[in-house]
PDB file of C-alpha atoms in Angstrom:
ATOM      1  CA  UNK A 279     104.167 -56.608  91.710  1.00  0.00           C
ATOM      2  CA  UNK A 280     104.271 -52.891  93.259  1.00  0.00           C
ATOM      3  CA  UNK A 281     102.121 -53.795  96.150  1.00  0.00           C
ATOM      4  CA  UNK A 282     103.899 -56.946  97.082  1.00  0.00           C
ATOM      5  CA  UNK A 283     105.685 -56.667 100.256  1.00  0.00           C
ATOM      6  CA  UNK A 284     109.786 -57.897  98.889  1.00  0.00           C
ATOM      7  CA  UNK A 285     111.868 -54.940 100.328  1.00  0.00           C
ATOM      8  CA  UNK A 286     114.586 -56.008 102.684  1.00  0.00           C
ATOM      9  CA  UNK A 287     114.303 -53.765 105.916  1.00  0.00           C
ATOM     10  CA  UNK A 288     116.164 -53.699 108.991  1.00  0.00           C
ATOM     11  CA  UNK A 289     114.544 -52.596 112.485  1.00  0.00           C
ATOM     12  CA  UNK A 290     114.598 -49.177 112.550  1.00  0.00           C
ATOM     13  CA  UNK A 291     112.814 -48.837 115.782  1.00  0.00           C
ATOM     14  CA  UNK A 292     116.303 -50.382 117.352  1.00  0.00           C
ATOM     15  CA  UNK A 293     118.417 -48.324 115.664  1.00  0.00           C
ATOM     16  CA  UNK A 294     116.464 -44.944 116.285  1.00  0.00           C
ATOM     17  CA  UNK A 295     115.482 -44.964 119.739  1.00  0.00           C
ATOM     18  CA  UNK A 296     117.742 -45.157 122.655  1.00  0.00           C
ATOM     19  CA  UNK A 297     115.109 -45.020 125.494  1.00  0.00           C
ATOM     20  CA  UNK A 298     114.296 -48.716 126.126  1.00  0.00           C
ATOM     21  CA  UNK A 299     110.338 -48.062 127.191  1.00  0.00           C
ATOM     22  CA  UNK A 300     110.127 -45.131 124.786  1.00  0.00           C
ATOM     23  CA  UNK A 301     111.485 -47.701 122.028  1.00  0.00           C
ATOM     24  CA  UNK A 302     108.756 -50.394 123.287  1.00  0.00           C
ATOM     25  CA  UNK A 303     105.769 -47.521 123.135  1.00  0.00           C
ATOM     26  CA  UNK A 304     106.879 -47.170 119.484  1.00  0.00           C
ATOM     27  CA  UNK A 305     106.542 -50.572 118.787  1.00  0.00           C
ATOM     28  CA  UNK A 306     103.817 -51.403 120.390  1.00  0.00           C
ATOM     29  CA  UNK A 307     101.365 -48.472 118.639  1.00  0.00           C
ATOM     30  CA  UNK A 308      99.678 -49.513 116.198  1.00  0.00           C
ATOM     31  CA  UNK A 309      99.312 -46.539 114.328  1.00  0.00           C
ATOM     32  CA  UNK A 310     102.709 -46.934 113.334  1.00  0.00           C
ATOM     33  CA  UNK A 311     103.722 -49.036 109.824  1.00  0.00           C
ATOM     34  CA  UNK A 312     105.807 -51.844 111.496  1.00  0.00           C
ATOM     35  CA  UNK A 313     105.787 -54.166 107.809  1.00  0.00           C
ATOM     36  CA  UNK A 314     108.347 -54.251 104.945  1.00  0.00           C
ATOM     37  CA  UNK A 315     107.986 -51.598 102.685  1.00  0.00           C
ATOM     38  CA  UNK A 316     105.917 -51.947  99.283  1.00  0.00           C
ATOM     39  CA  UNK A 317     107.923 -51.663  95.799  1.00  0.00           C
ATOM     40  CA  UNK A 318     106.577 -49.030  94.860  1.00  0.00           C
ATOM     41  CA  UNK A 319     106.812 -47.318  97.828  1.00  0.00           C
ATOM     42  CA  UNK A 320     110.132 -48.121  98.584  1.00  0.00           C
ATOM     43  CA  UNK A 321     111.072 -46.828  94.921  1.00  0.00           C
ATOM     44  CA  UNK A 322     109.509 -43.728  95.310  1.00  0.00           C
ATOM     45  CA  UNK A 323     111.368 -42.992  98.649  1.00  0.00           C
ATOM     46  CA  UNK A 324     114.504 -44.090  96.759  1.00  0.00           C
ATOM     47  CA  UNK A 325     113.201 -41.630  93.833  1.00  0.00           C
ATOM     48  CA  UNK A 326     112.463 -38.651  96.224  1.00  0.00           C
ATOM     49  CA  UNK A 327     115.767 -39.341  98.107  1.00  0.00           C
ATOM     50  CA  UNK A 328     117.768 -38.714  94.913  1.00  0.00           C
ATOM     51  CA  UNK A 329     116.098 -35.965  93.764  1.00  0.00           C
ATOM     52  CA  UNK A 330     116.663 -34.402  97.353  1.00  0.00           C
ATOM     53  CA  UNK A 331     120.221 -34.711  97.423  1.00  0.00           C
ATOM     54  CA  UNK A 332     119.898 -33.328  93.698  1.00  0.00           C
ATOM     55  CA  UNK A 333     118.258 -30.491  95.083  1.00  0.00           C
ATOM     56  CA  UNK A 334     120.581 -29.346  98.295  1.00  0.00           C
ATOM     57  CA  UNK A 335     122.169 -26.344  96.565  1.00  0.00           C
ATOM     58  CA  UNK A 336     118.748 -24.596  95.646  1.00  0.00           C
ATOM     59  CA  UNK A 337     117.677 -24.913  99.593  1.00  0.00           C
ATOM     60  CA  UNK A 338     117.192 -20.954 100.137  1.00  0.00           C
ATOM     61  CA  UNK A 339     115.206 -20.664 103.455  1.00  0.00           C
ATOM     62  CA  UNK A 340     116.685 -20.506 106.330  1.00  0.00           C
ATOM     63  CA  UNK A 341     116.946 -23.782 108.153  1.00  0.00           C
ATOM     64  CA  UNK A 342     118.126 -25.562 111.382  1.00  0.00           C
ATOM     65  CA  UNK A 343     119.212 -28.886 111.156  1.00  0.00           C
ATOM     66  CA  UNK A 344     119.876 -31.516 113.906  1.00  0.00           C
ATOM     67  CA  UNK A 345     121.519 -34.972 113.941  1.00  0.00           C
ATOM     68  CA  UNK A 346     122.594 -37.182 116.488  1.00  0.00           C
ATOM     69  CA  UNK A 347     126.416 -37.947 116.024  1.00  0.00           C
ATOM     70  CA  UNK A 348     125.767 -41.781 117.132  1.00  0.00           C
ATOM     71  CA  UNK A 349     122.772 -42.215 114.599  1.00  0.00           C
ATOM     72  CA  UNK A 350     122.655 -45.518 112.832  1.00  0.00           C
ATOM     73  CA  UNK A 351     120.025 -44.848 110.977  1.00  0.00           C
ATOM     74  CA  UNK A 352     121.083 -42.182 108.521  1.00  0.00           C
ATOM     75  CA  UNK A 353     124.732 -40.754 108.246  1.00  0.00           C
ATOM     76  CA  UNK A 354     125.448 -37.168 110.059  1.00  0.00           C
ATOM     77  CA  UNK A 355     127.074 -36.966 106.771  1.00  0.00           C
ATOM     78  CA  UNK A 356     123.734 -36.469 105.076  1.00  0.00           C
ATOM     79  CA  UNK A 357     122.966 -33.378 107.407  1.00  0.00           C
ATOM     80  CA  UNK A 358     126.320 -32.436 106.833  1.00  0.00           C
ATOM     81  CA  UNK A 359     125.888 -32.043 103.228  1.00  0.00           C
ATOM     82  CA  UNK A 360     122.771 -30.016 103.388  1.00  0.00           C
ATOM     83  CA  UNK A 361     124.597 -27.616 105.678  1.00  0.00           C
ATOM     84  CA  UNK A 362     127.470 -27.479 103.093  1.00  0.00           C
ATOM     85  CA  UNK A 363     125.409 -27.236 100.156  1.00  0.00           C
ATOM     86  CA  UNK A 364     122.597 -25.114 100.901  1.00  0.00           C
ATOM     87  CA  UNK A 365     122.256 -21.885  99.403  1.00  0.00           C
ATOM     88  CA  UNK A 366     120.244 -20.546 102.106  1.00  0.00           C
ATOM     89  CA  UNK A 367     122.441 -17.348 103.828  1.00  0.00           C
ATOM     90  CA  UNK A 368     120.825 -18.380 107.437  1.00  0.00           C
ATOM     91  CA  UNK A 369     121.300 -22.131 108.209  1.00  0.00           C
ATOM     92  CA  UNK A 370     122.753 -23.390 111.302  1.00  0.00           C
ATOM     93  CA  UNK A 371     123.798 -27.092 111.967  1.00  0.00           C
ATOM     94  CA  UNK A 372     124.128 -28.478 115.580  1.00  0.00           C
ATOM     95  CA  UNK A 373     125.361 -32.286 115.591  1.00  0.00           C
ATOM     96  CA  UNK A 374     124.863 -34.051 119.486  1.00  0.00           C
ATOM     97  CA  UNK A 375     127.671 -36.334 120.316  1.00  0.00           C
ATOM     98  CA  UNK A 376     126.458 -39.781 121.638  1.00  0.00           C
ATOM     99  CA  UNK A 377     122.627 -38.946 120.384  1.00  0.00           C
ATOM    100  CA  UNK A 378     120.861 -41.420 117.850  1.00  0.00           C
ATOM    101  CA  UNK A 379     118.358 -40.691 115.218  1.00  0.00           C
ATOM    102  CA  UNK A 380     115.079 -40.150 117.721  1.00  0.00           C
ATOM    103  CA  UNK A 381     116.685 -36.659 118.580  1.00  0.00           C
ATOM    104  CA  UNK A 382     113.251 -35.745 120.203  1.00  0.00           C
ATOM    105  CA  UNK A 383     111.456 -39.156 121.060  1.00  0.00           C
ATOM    106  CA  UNK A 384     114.086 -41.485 121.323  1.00  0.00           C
ATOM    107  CA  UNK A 385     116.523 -39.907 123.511  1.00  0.00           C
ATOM    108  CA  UNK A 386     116.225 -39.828 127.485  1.00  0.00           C
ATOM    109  CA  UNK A 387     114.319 -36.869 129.002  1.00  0.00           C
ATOM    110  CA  UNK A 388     117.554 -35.084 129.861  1.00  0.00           C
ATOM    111  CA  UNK A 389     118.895 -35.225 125.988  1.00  0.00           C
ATOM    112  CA  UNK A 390     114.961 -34.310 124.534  1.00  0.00           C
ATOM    113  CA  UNK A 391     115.285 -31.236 127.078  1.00  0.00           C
ATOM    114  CA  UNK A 392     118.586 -30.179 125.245  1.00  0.00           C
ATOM    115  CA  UNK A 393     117.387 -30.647 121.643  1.00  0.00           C
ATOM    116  CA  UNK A 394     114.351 -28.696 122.311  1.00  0.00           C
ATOM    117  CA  UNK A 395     115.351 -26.167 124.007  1.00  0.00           C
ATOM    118  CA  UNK A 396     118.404 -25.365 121.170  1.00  0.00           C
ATOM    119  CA  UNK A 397     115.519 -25.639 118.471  1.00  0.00           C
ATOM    120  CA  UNK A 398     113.304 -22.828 120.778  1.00  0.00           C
ATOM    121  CA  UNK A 399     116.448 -20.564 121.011  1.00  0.00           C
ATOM    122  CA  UNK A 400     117.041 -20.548 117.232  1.00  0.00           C
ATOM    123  CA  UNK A 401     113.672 -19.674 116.947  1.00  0.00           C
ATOM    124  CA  UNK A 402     113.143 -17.077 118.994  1.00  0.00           C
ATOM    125  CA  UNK A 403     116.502 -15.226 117.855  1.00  0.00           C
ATOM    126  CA  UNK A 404     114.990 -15.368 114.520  1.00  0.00           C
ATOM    127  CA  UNK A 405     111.655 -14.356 115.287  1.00  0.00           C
ATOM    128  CA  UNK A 406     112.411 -10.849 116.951  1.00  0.00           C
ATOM    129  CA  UNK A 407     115.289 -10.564 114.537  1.00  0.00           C
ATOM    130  CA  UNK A 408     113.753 -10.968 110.746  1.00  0.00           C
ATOM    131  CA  UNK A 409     110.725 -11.366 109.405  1.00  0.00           C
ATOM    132  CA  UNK A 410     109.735 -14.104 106.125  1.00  0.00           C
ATOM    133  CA  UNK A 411     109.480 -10.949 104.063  1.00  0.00           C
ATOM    134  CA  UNK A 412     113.041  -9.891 104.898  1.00  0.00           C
ATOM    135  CA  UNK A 413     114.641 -12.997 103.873  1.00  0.00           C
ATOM    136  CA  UNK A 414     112.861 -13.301 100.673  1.00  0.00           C
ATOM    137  CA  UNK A 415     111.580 -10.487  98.047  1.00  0.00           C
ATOM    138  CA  UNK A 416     109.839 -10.737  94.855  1.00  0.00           C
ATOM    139  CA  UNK A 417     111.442 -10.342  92.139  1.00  0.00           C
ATOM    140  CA  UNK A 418     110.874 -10.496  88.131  1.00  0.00           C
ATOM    141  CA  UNK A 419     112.516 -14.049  88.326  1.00  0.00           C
ATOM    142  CA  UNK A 420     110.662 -15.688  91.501  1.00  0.00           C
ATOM    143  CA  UNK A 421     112.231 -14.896  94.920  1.00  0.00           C
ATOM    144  CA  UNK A 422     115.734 -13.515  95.635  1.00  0.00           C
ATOM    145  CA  UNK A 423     117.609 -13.900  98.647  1.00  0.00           C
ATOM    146  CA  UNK A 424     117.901 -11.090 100.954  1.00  0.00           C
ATOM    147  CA  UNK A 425     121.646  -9.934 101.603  1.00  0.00           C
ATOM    148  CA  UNK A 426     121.283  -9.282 105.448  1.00  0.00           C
ATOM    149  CA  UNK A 427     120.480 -12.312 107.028  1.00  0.00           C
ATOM    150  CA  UNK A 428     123.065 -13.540 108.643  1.00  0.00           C
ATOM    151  CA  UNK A 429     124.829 -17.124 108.143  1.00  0.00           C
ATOM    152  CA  UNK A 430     125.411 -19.101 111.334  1.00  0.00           C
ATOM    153  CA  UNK A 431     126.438 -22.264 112.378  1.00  0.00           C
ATOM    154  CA  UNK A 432     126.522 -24.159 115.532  1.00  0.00           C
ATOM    155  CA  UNK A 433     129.179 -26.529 117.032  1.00  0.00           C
ATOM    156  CA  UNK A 434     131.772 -25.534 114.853  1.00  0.00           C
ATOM    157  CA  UNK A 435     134.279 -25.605 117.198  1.00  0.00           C
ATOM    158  CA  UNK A 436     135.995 -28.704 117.318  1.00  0.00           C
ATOM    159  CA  UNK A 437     134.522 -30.478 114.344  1.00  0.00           C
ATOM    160  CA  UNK A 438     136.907 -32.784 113.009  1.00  0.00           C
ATOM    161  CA  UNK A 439     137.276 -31.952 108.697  1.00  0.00           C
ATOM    162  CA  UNK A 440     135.072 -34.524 106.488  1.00  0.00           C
ATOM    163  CA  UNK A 441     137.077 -36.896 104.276  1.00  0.00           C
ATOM    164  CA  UNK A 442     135.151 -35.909 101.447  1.00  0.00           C
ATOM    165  CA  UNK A 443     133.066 -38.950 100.871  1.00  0.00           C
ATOM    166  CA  UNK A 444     129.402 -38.630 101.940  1.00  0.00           C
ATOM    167  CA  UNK A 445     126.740 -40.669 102.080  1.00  0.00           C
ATOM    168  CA  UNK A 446     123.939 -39.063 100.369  1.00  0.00           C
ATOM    169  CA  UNK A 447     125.832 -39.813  97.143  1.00  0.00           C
ATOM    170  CA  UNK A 448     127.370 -36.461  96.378  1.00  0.00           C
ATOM    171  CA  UNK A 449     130.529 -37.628  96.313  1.00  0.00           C
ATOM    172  CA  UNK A 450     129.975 -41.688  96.309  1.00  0.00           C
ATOM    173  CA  UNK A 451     127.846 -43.476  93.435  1.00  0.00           C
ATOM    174  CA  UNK A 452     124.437 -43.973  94.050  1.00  0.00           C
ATOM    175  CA  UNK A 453     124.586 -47.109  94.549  1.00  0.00           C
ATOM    176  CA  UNK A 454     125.770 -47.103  97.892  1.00  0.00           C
ATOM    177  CA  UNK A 455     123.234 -47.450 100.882  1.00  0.00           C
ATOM    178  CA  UNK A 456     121.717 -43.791 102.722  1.00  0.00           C
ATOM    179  CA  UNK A 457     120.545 -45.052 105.614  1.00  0.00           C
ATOM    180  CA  UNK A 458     119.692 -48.495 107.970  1.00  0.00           C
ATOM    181  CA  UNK A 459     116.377 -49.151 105.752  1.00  0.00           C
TER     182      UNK A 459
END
């Protein structure tokens, strides 16, 4: 029974990529897993999945995360709640309006070149700015975070204020669905 092939799936390769000929290249590779999920499989990504959005508040490195505002495929809310959650002093969130979940694949040229190019200025700001040894020190208890890395976060500015429910199941039961799958 774990390797049969039962687990309902939509097509994410629809959903993901808004580029009509990138969305065909996708499907037509054929290094790509195009079949329904195995049960085991698909309840070890549904294991994982809750032990990741168990996990949210110990995140302690500093991260950039990026969702597409029109993505189908898994709930901004998700990202949202890793933002919120994390303990991490240096994380930065950037949400594109009208983008879908193939931030840098599935988008047209134009919206790749944007997403890219906000990832390469986060980086380089961080990389003259701190080094991995300044945002983390040994200590008698594991690591500890470093007190002078700064906390950003992007498009701020106009962001409407959550209801409170989110999709990742921190504030709904687990039973309800995390993404298009």
């Amino acid at each position: 029974i774990p390797k049969w092939k039962i687990v309902p799936t939509k097509d994410v390769i629809d959903s993901a990529f808004k580029d009509p000929i990138k969305r065909e290249v996708i499907r037509n590779n054929k290094l790509i897993y195009q079949d329904k999920p195995r049960l085991k499989t698909a309840l070890e990504m549904l294991r994982t999945s809750i032990s990741l959005e168990d996990g949210l508040n110990e995140v302690i490195l500093p991260f950039f995360v990026l969702h597409g505002e029109a993505d189908i495929v898994t709930d901004p809310e998700v990202s949202k709640a890793l933002y919120e959650k994390a303990s991490s002093k240096d994380k930065t969130i950037k949400l594109y309006p009208g983008m879908w979940h193939g931030l840098t694949s599935g988008e047209p040229d134009e919206n790749i070149e944007i997403v890219f190019a906000d990832i390469t200025a986060w980086l380089d700001k961080r990389c003259n700015a701190v080094t991995f040894e300044q945002i983390l020190r040994p200590s008698n208890q594991g690591f500890e975070k470093f007190d002078n890395v700064m906390v950003t976060m992007a498009a701020t500015s106009g962001r409407t204020q959550s209801n409170g429910t989110y999709l990742c199941g921190l504030k709904r039961p687990r039973t309800q669905r995390r993404s298009a799958m």
